[in-house]
Amino acid sequence: MNTFLNVIATAATDLTGEAFRSARTRLADRRTWTDLVVSASQDQALLEALILEGLASYRPSGHPLGVVEAFRAEANLLHLRLESANAVGVLLDLLPYAEKRGTRRGVSGLQACVIGKQLELTASFGDKTGIRWNGADPKVRIHLQGDVLMETLLQARHERVIQERCTPHWVPGQRVAPLRRRPPLARDVIFQHRTSAQLASALVRRPRMWTAFAGNNGFAVSSAISEHGLDWVFVRSVAVGTVLHDERLVELLQDGIVGPNLQLLDHLCESDSCTLRFVGAVVRAEGWSGALTVRTEHGNSVTGSPGRALAVLGEVRAPSRPARRLGAERRSEPARCFVLTSGPLSREAVRGETAVTAVRLVTAWAAQGHVAAVLSIKHDDLDLSWYGRRNKAWPTGQMPRPTGHAARWNRLRLTPGSGEAWRASLNLGDGLFAVAEDGAIDAALGTARERCSRILVLDERPSSWSGGLANKGIDGVVFSFGASEYPRKTTTPAWRRAIDGDRAVGLAPEDSAALWRENHLGQNDLSRIPLVGLVLVRNHKKERESDAFTERVEYNLGRYGTPVLGWLPPAPADIHPLCSNMTKTALDHISQDDRVSEIAAASAIGDKLW
């Protein structure tokens, strides 16, 4: 049984409520085991945001928002299982209808029909903005626990509208005349929710995350219009005596593997409440112009839920309460930091092939039981805050961003056993010529050494090549790039072929080392940096394995000041170096033989550095 697949399936079901077997089957064919909860398309996210607004008026008895599970999530489809007929009723109240005087109520374009035992909600939003990547209409299938028939509930809603002398507009296929003019902002729910639709959808698709925290005994949701978009407010009521601030909540909301990948904006703890505000991790083009506020308060009850262990936080199921993995299980070794780079002034250090190599090494080390991390130091993130804001009266303000430069720590991959793989990103400015803050780098490196023993630093600043991090406790620089195997012969120059003929001249190991070094490193001045060694990535899978000749070549490369730490197998052909977050690694869906060879190669490199 694949233990890697079991871990990621457990992590996903902890938040979605999906059955373990279903999640395991769905994830088994994924190309990479990152971003395990599928994100919604643009219109699908808008439909789910409207559903969240509808469920906000429901008072659940056992599950937050009344949602038992969210499963079979696709870009344009989501299945929700609700706890009671009353929860279905608040969604039916969203269906559009026209009053006797012609005033329209509900969500324009929303349709409903019954398919078997399920209620299908679809939408056709006429006012589409931005780029629509998929032309399929969004759908949400509603399932209900119990014996109540969906057809009975929909028919009752239809009869109630008719009795009130109104005209229903939710019948599929029914043509409804478009509105003559856009309603005011206070009534245009579609326009409101479009700004933060992706944020709302990310929360709808993870309904069980809120039940994982101890002491929870109440939940309320609301939304509010702000200058930058539509904000969401979640109020948690916990049992008397429960600690208000829960760091697990912060970690989970910032998680990028199964969590919504948010960024902590600010934190205010008072005697009677704890308020956390989150925004999207980066400035995105569509659907993230809103902030999430989570306020925790003491309720009137002295009892609350016991909480659950979360696999994504590295917790194991204990008989009484969630428990972290014991540090004694990890391999004890000194914490060391190495800069991984591919050349002077090379932006590949963070966004290219070097980043792919760092991800592969760190995840392979985590599979061996080590605690490893990749720390990226960047100049700036791509700012798309202008997108979709032209010629609009609202939103009028920019999204708030965290003050100061603080590294965001996220799990890079999930791993069985005691190993952990982390990723941190430190953005040192808003422009190309921003001044780096030494204090932020020192704090990030200090946190990295506290968390992890094996740390690779990706620094895209020009000063990193000239030893800019050497005075910050960095243990050395590792040079990484794709390389060909060592030459064993060289051909006769063209001007000699007329005399000697076309023949090859064999090379001694020391000559091969000199020629290979000149071809791959001749354009770089390596004398200015504390070079520890080279990590090389094979260009082809069928390259010759190591033999006595290879060992002699690498011995001579070491004599020349460029020791070879090891070779990694070729990177998978279906990855793009600019998308290092979506890279296959030793912890992803690859064959067992490839996983063994990748871990073995990374292990040999790590043993020479630690």
XYZ file of C-alpha atoms in Angstrom:
610
model
C 0.000 0.000 0.000
C 1.308 3.442 -0.945
C 1.932 5.255 2.344
C 2.569 8.541 0.534
C -0.881 8.382 -1.054
C -2.479 7.475 2.276
C -1.017 10.575 3.943
C -2.237 13.028 1.319
C -5.670 11.378 1.122
C -6.018 11.661 4.899
C -4.972 15.317 4.802
C -7.600 16.097 2.166
C -10.431 14.257 3.893
C -9.657 16.028 7.175
C -10.814 19.286 5.579
C -13.381 18.250 2.976
C -15.118 15.377 4.742
C -14.816 13.253 1.607
C -14.636 9.489 2.132
C -11.047 8.259 2.414
C -11.416 5.661 -0.331
C -12.924 8.227 -2.703
C -10.154 10.737 -2.012
C -7.467 8.091 -2.437
C -8.890 7.037 -5.812
C -9.180 10.644 -6.971
C -5.632 11.574 -5.961
C -3.957 8.409 -7.240
C -3.920 9.701 -10.807
C -2.875 13.269 -10.001
C 0.352 14.309 -11.713
C 1.584 16.023 -8.584
C 0.447 15.850 -4.965
C 0.257 19.566 -4.330
C -2.876 21.729 -4.164
C -4.896 18.631 -3.333
C -8.299 20.384 -3.254
C -9.228 21.393 -6.798
C -9.791 25.131 -7.294
C -12.993 26.347 -8.916
C -13.193 28.141 -12.240
C -14.252 31.768 -12.319
C -18.035 31.308 -12.602
C -18.021 28.177 -10.442
C -16.357 30.134 -7.641
C -18.999 32.847 -7.982
C -21.798 30.276 -7.641
C -20.149 28.794 -4.548
C -19.711 32.273 -3.050
C -23.444 32.845 -3.429
C -24.114 29.491 -1.780
C -21.895 30.516 1.133
C -23.932 33.711 1.450
C -27.119 31.653 1.536
C -25.824 29.182 4.112
C -24.740 32.111 6.312
C -28.397 32.537 7.358
C -28.693 28.890 8.409
C -28.106 27.943 12.051
C -26.523 24.502 11.979
C -27.038 21.857 14.623
C -23.871 19.826 14.166
C -21.750 21.001 11.242
C -20.568 24.545 10.489
C -22.751 26.009 7.718
C -24.715 22.775 7.754
C -22.303 21.151 5.267
C -21.342 17.586 6.123
C -18.890 17.093 3.269
C -17.712 18.599 -0.004
C -16.637 15.951 -2.481
C -15.927 15.227 -6.161
C -14.721 18.777 -6.589
C -13.909 19.791 -10.148
C -13.319 23.102 -11.870
C -17.007 23.406 -12.816
C -18.716 21.013 -10.406
C -18.986 20.515 -6.656
C -21.001 18.043 -4.588
C -22.210 19.179 -1.159
C -23.904 16.986 1.429
C -26.082 19.012 3.806
C -27.208 17.958 7.253
C -30.936 18.831 7.075
C -33.818 19.968 4.881
C -33.621 23.408 6.507
C -30.139 23.872 5.072
C -31.514 23.051 1.622
C -34.344 25.507 2.245
C -32.009 28.505 2.680
C -30.412 27.682 -0.682
C -33.810 27.469 -2.351
C -34.503 30.972 -1.063
C -31.740 32.167 -3.410
C -33.732 31.130 -6.498
C -34.896 34.121 -8.566
C -38.523 35.204 -8.942
C -40.447 38.307 -9.932
C -43.003 40.007 -7.740
C -46.390 41.075 -9.033
C -45.121 44.610 -9.695
C -42.149 43.248 -11.653
C -39.467 43.665 -8.985
C -37.003 40.781 -9.147
C -35.724 38.990 -6.109
C -33.127 36.289 -5.552
C -30.012 35.592 -7.614
C -30.544 36.326 -11.283
C -29.539 33.436 -13.557
C -29.707 30.751 -10.852
C -31.611 27.600 -11.876
C -32.604 24.439 -10.028
C -33.740 20.968 -10.998
C -33.866 17.530 -9.399
C -31.679 14.754 -10.803
C -32.426 11.469 -9.080
C -32.116 12.167 -5.360
C -29.966 15.245 -5.849
C -30.761 18.912 -6.294
C -28.666 20.531 -9.009
C -28.068 24.261 -8.878
C -26.693 25.851 -12.022
C -26.069 29.455 -12.976
C -25.615 31.493 -16.099
C -24.177 34.845 -15.119
C -24.750 37.270 -17.955
C -22.339 39.971 -16.770
C -19.018 38.207 -17.176
C -15.804 40.118 -16.574
C -12.219 39.099 -17.100
C -11.119 36.002 -18.970
C -13.348 32.922 -18.896
C -11.085 29.922 -19.310
C -13.857 27.321 -19.450
C -17.200 27.755 -21.202
C -19.113 25.172 -19.134
C -21.794 26.509 -16.796
C -21.054 26.012 -13.103
C -22.931 23.346 -11.159
C -23.373 22.404 -7.513
C -25.053 19.105 -6.658
C -26.798 19.111 -3.288
C -27.154 15.820 -1.396
C -29.224 15.451 1.754
C -28.881 13.167 4.734
C -32.163 11.499 5.603
C -35.291 10.436 3.748
C -36.612 13.836 2.650
C -36.928 14.037 -1.141
C -35.387 16.986 -2.971
C -38.306 17.056 -5.361
C -40.673 17.642 -2.457
C -38.608 20.584 -1.191
C -38.338 22.198 -4.633
C -42.050 21.744 -5.282
C -42.906 23.302 -1.924
C -40.728 26.310 -2.786
C -42.465 26.632 -6.162
C -45.945 26.511 -4.607
C -45.018 29.087 -1.978
C -43.894 31.551 -4.662
C -47.101 31.007 -6.645
C -49.241 31.559 -3.538
C -47.511 34.898 -3.038
C -48.550 35.817 -6.612
C -44.983 35.854 -7.841
C -43.424 34.367 -10.978
C -40.584 31.847 -10.547
C -37.571 32.347 -12.826
C -35.524 29.284 -11.936
C -36.970 26.712 -14.313
C -34.161 25.317 -16.535
C -34.542 26.359 -20.159
C -36.930 29.180 -19.342
C -35.995 32.415 -21.066
C -36.043 35.465 -18.825
C -35.718 38.990 -20.175
C -32.468 40.618 -19.029
C -32.517 43.509 -16.603
C -32.776 46.897 -18.242
C -30.218 48.395 -15.927
C -27.832 47.188 -13.277
C -29.247 47.380 -9.746
C -27.410 49.486 -7.155
C -24.346 47.982 -5.502
C -26.220 47.238 -2.264
C -28.596 44.910 -4.173
C -26.301 43.524 -6.878
C -25.135 40.377 -5.084
C -23.502 38.975 -8.207
C -21.312 42.047 -8.667
C -20.462 42.078 -4.964
C -19.455 38.446 -4.686
C -17.457 38.384 -7.897
C -14.648 40.327 -6.203
C -13.914 37.669 -3.564
C -15.489 34.605 -5.160
C -12.309 32.506 -5.077
C -11.826 33.244 -1.399
C -15.380 32.138 -0.591
C -15.094 29.056 -2.800
C -11.889 27.976 -1.047
C -13.785 28.003 2.265
C -16.877 26.217 0.906
C -14.721 23.395 -0.453
C -13.171 22.828 2.995
C -16.202 22.711 5.319
C -14.710 20.446 7.991
C -11.668 22.545 8.788
C -13.560 24.391 11.532
C -14.420 21.233 13.488
C -10.732 20.401 13.986
C -10.262 22.995 16.727
C -10.901 22.245 20.379
C -13.761 23.926 22.211
C -15.794 24.906 19.156
C -19.543 25.143 19.939
C -20.895 27.789 17.573
C -20.326 29.415 14.220
C -21.620 32.488 12.374
C -20.783 33.864 8.929
C -21.405 37.276 7.397
C -20.081 39.461 4.591
C -19.445 43.183 4.335
C -18.665 45.563 1.460
C -15.337 47.386 1.744
C -13.337 49.676 -0.521
C -11.235 46.812 -1.885
C -14.007 44.225 -2.322
C -16.264 41.939 -0.341
C -14.907 40.841 3.043
C -15.997 37.719 4.919
C -16.324 37.510 8.698
C -16.341 34.162 10.507
C -17.190 34.282 14.212
C -16.227 31.201 16.226
C -17.764 30.611 19.624
C -15.699 28.391 21.900
C -16.381 26.869 25.291
C -15.633 28.834 28.440
C -12.039 28.200 29.513
C -10.769 27.443 25.995
C -7.715 29.421 24.895
C -8.909 31.957 22.325
C -5.829 31.999 20.110
C -5.197 28.729 18.280
C -1.979 28.635 16.279
C -3.271 25.548 14.462
C -5.915 27.755 12.855
C -3.259 30.145 11.549
C -1.169 27.282 10.159
C -4.143 25.645 8.487
C -5.470 28.775 6.779
C -1.969 29.524 5.464
C -1.384 25.977 4.233
C -0.998 25.649 0.466
C -1.311 21.865 0.113
C -4.874 21.256 1.278
C -5.618 24.605 2.940
C -6.808 27.838 1.253
C -3.263 29.280 1.115
C -4.022 32.610 2.762
C -1.606 35.105 4.318
C -1.932 36.521 7.809
C -2.586 40.252 7.586
C -2.774 41.143 11.285
C -3.570 39.626 14.663
C -5.241 41.241 17.670
C -5.731 39.318 20.906
C -7.850 40.851 23.668
C -9.251 39.526 26.921
C -12.596 38.566 25.385
C -11.727 37.880 21.726
C -8.988 36.947 19.273
C -9.213 38.501 15.811
C -7.219 37.245 12.833
C -7.342 38.806 9.377
C -6.189 36.993 6.245
C -5.798 37.921 2.593
C -4.718 35.993 -0.492
C -1.118 34.832 -0.429
C -0.259 36.909 -3.522
C -2.038 39.657 -5.421
C -4.179 37.674 -7.833
C -6.177 38.740 -10.830
C -9.693 37.602 -10.060
C -11.751 36.564 -7.074
C -9.371 37.397 -4.194
C -10.195 41.073 -3.572
C -11.476 40.495 -0.097
C -10.211 39.813 3.401
C -11.188 36.976 5.740
C -11.677 37.897 9.390
C -11.833 35.065 11.918
C -12.938 36.238 15.347
C -12.946 33.788 18.253
C -15.061 34.538 21.331
C -16.125 32.708 24.455
C -19.681 31.428 24.393
C -22.060 30.566 27.205
C -21.403 26.828 27.156
C -18.712 25.068 29.150
C -18.537 22.148 26.734
C -17.302 22.092 23.170
C -15.942 19.785 20.498
C -12.734 17.922 21.438
C -10.994 18.788 18.170
C -9.344 16.498 15.653
C -5.808 15.723 14.524
C -4.837 17.157 11.137
C -2.421 15.234 8.955
C -1.411 18.378 7.081
C -0.046 19.838 10.328
C 2.027 16.747 10.998
C -0.284 15.517 13.756
C -1.134 11.932 14.566
C -4.398 10.647 15.942
C -4.120 10.209 19.711
C -6.765 8.702 22.019
C -7.517 11.998 23.759
C -6.319 14.924 21.675
C -4.217 15.803 18.624
C -0.501 15.439 19.230
C 2.474 16.625 17.220
C 5.107 14.194 16.097
C 7.833 13.813 18.670
C 11.105 15.502 17.852
C 12.998 12.501 19.204
C 11.872 10.497 16.182
C 13.743 12.795 13.819
C 17.336 12.357 12.831
C 19.570 14.588 14.929
C 22.081 16.582 12.909
C 23.375 20.162 12.981
C 21.354 22.806 11.170
C 23.227 24.030 8.108
C 22.278 26.495 5.339
C 23.580 26.434 1.774
C 22.853 28.869 -1.039
C 21.795 27.003 -4.180
C 22.431 29.008 -7.341
C 22.972 28.574 -11.066
C 25.045 31.617 -11.926
C 25.602 35.341 -11.423
C 22.548 37.581 -11.846
C 20.481 34.525 -12.716
C 16.747 34.784 -11.951
C 16.592 31.005 -12.256
C 17.725 30.903 -8.632
C 14.107 31.311 -7.499
C 11.886 30.766 -10.513
C 13.800 28.410 -12.781
C 15.551 25.059 -12.903
C 17.494 25.713 -9.715
C 14.198 26.044 -7.806
C 13.093 22.705 -9.257
C 16.324 21.091 -8.057
C 15.895 22.565 -4.565
C 12.344 21.240 -4.308
C 13.446 17.779 -5.400
C 16.320 17.646 -2.903
C 14.304 18.885 0.071
C 11.395 16.520 -0.501
C 13.698 13.549 -0.986
C 15.455 14.361 2.287
C 12.068 14.616 4.012
C 11.227 11.152 2.741
C 14.309 9.906 4.612
C 13.128 11.396 7.904
C 14.985 14.733 7.813
C 13.405 18.139 8.415
C 14.366 20.240 5.400
C 13.339 23.571 3.899
C 13.683 25.819 0.860
C 13.991 29.530 1.678
C 13.406 31.833 -1.322
C 14.599 35.444 -1.158
C 12.934 37.460 -3.906
C 12.909 41.057 -5.037
C 9.211 41.361 -5.753
C 6.035 39.474 -6.632
C 4.041 40.022 -9.791
C 1.417 42.649 -8.971
C -1.890 42.118 -10.787
C -3.978 44.349 -8.545
C -4.764 46.618 -11.514
C -6.430 43.775 -13.414
C -10.190 44.066 -13.758
C -10.301 47.445 -11.974
C -10.354 49.695 -15.010
C -13.464 51.831 -15.563
C -15.109 50.549 -12.390
C -16.639 52.627 -9.643
C -16.012 49.772 -7.182
C -13.729 48.413 -5.790
C -11.934 51.707 -5.303
C -9.138 50.739 -2.911
C -6.096 48.500 -3.049
C -6.029 45.215 -1.174
C -4.320 45.547 2.217
C -0.977 43.792 2.460
C 1.047 42.738 5.509
C 3.446 45.377 6.784
C 7.141 44.602 6.931
C 9.005 41.699 5.405
C 8.187 38.416 7.095
C 8.743 34.961 5.632
C 5.657 32.815 5.049
C 6.246 29.207 6.061
C 4.281 26.461 4.339
C 4.653 22.732 4.066
C 6.151 21.909 0.707
C 5.011 18.293 0.642
C 3.369 15.822 3.006
C 5.439 12.850 4.034
C 4.861 9.741 6.125
C 7.061 9.223 9.154
C 8.931 11.947 10.977
C 10.327 13.841 7.985
C 9.063 17.301 7.061
C 9.477 19.431 3.939
C 8.951 23.199 4.267
C 8.954 26.177 1.981
C 9.362 29.824 2.942
C 9.241 32.896 0.720
C 10.715 36.253 1.708
C 9.794 39.198 -0.512
C 12.150 42.078 0.186
C 10.435 44.894 -1.686
C 7.837 46.114 -4.116
C 10.211 46.948 -6.942
C 13.307 45.820 -8.753
C 15.565 48.278 -6.910
C 14.075 47.803 -3.440
C 16.563 47.888 -0.589
C 16.973 44.527 1.128
C 16.260 44.426 4.838
C 19.048 42.594 6.655
C 16.847 42.163 9.706
C 14.218 40.265 7.714
C 16.852 37.924 6.263
C 18.396 37.320 9.682
C 14.973 36.523 11.159
C 14.108 34.164 8.302
C 17.420 32.309 8.591
C 17.036 32.103 12.366
C 13.555 30.634 12.048
C 14.813 28.201 9.423
C 17.544 26.926 11.741
C 15.022 26.493 14.558
C 12.602 24.535 12.387
C 14.914 22.531 10.156
C 18.325 20.950 9.943
C 18.752 20.967 6.147
C 18.173 24.369 4.543
C 18.644 25.449 0.936
C 18.496 29.193 0.225
C 17.438 30.476 -3.208
C 18.570 34.092 -3.485
C 17.855 36.029 -6.674
C 19.601 39.229 -5.529
C 22.800 40.088 -7.418
C 24.727 40.291 -4.138
C 24.132 36.609 -3.459
C 26.610 35.647 -6.163
C 29.361 37.759 -4.657
C 28.865 36.294 -1.208
C 26.073 38.576 -0.003
C 24.898 35.947 2.491
C 28.349 34.868 3.613
C 28.196 37.107 6.672
C 24.871 35.672 7.804
C 26.019 32.249 8.856
C 25.655 30.593 5.476
C 27.772 27.451 5.339
C 28.587 27.729 1.650
C 27.318 27.994 -1.913
C 26.240 25.038 -4.024
C 26.233 25.425 -7.797
C 23.492 23.530 -9.686
C 22.656 23.112 -13.370
C 21.842 20.517 -15.985
C 24.977 18.879 -17.379
C 26.135 16.262 -19.854
C 28.310 13.309 -18.939
C 32.066 13.610 -18.929
C 33.684 13.351 -22.387
C 35.831 10.303 -23.011
C 37.202 11.352 -26.378
C 37.474 14.378 -28.614
C 37.302 14.555 -32.386
C 40.078 15.740 -34.682
C 39.841 19.464 -35.589
C 38.442 20.158 -39.063
C 41.710 21.582 -40.389
C 43.525 18.307 -39.528
C 40.984 15.955 -41.072
C 42.418 16.392 -44.566
C 45.767 15.115 -43.277
C 44.923 12.680 -40.475
C 41.394 11.697 -41.423
C 38.280 11.785 -39.228
C 39.302 10.066 -36.045
C 38.654 10.423 -32.306
C 41.328 11.028 -29.712
C 40.872 9.412 -26.306
C 41.004 11.613 -23.216
C 42.669 10.862 -19.907
C 40.476 11.546 -16.803
C 42.386 14.729 -15.965
C 41.967 16.000 -19.546
C 38.278 15.112 -19.520
C 37.806 17.007 -16.252
C 39.540 20.102 -17.652
C 37.486 20.038 -20.868
C 34.167 19.446 -19.049
C 34.929 22.216 -16.551
C 35.714 24.674 -19.331
C 32.543 23.813 -21.265
C 30.196 24.057 -18.248
C 31.874 26.541 -15.915
C 34.308 28.516 -18.044
C 32.022 31.563 -18.260
C 31.735 31.872 -14.457
C 34.240 33.275 -11.980
C 33.945 30.881 -9.044
C 36.841 32.362 -7.085
C 34.655 35.015 -5.385
C 32.255 32.650 -3.640
C 32.683 29.975 -0.954
C 31.862 27.134 -3.324
C 31.143 23.838 -1.589
C 30.397 21.755 -4.642
C 28.216 21.018 -7.666
C 24.801 19.379 -7.848
C 24.283 18.212 -11.420
C 21.091 17.106 -13.144
C 21.350 14.545 -15.907
C 19.989 15.636 -19.271
C 19.081 12.133 -20.403
C 17.875 9.069 -18.581
C 20.095 6.694 -20.574
C 23.390 8.328 -19.686
C 26.252 6.103 -18.602
C 26.427 5.115 -14.950
C 29.407 5.885 -12.755
C 32.545 3.814 -13.295
C 36.262 4.069 -12.588
C 36.733 6.700 -15.329
C 33.917 8.852 -13.882
C 35.388 8.599 -10.401
C 38.799 9.758 -11.644
C 37.220 12.695 -13.517
C 35.356 13.817 -10.410
C 38.519 13.411 -8.341
C 40.260 15.831 -10.704
C 37.289 18.227 -10.661
C 37.709 18.318 -6.905
C 41.386 19.156 -7.341
C 40.342 22.068 -9.580
C 38.126 23.459 -6.780
C 34.788 22.280 -8.174
C 33.926 19.013 -6.393
C 30.857 17.152 -7.641
C 28.469 16.361 -4.799
C 26.265 14.125 -6.937
C 23.952 13.714 -9.916
C 20.168 13.815 -9.879
C 18.052 11.877 -12.387
C 16.533 13.952 -15.203
C 13.587 16.115 -14.191
C 10.217 14.807 -15.436
C 9.515 15.916 -18.988
C 6.021 17.259 -18.235
C 7.071 20.009 -15.830
C 7.844 23.630 -16.556
C 10.804 25.154 -14.718
C 8.881 28.387 -14.065
C 6.218 26.459 -12.147
C 8.379 24.854 -9.483
C 5.375 24.575 -7.148
C 3.942 22.003 -9.548
C 7.013 19.811 -9.812
C 7.052 16.076 -9.468
C 9.269 15.068 -6.583
C 10.191 11.952 -4.664
C 6.992 12.374 -2.636
C 4.677 12.734 -5.638
C 2.932 10.354 -7.993
C 5.911 8.684 -9.684
C 6.925 5.066 -10.092
C 8.518 3.262 -7.181
C 11.762 2.749 -9.132
C 12.012 6.464 -9.902
C 11.296 7.306 -6.263
C 14.032 4.964 -5.041
C 16.615 6.360 -7.466
C 15.670 9.963 -6.669
C 15.895 9.449 -2.903
C 19.181 7.566 -3.242
C 20.727 10.335 -5.360
C 19.541 13.085 -2.986
C 20.744 11.072 0.002
C 24.248 10.811 -1.431
C 24.336 14.581 -1.958
C 23.025 15.285 1.533
C 25.561 12.985 3.157
C 28.381 15.099 1.702
C 26.887 18.326 3.040
C 25.844 17.153 6.533
